Amino acid sequence: MKGTQLGEFEEVVLLSIASLWDDAYSVAVLEVLNKRLARPMSLGAVHRTMQRLEEKRLVSSRFGEASAERGGRRKRLFTVTMAGEQALRETRRVRNELWDNISETAFGN
């Protein structure tokens, strides 16, 4: 099993999956990221990241129902696991501690 530390892109993909809750598939995650981040990204990068998160056991996936709009193909739906939730909470805790230790004068204010 790969480590559970999150890279920046892994973190935002995992947060997007959590926000979509029961309808998180790669195109929907890309749409969330495009709304929130002002940088170009590809569907392939999102898909690879979701696979890597599953290898780390931070998400699990299952296939949804086939739909006519997708030509009979099924969506692969992702859900954040307990380990994924813990990784997100730990990342937030570390970031908050770092922010809390920055003096108001650190940015020249």
Short mmCIF file of C-alpha atoms in Angstrom, two decimals, residues 8 10 18 40 54 69 72:
data_model
loop_
_atom_site.label_atom_id
_atom_site.label_comp_id
_atom_site.label_asym_id
_atom_site.label_seq_id
_atom_site.Cartn_x
_atom_site.Cartn_y
_atom_site.Cartn_z
CA GLU A 8 -1.69 19.33 -3.11
CA GLU A 10 -4.50 14.82 -4.37
CA ALA A 18 -16.12 14.35 -0.68
CA PRO A 40 -5.82 24.25 -16.59
CA GLU A 54 -7.72 4.34 -4.55
CA GLU A 69 -26.47 9.34 -22.30
CA GLY A 72 -24.68 2.28 -22.26
#
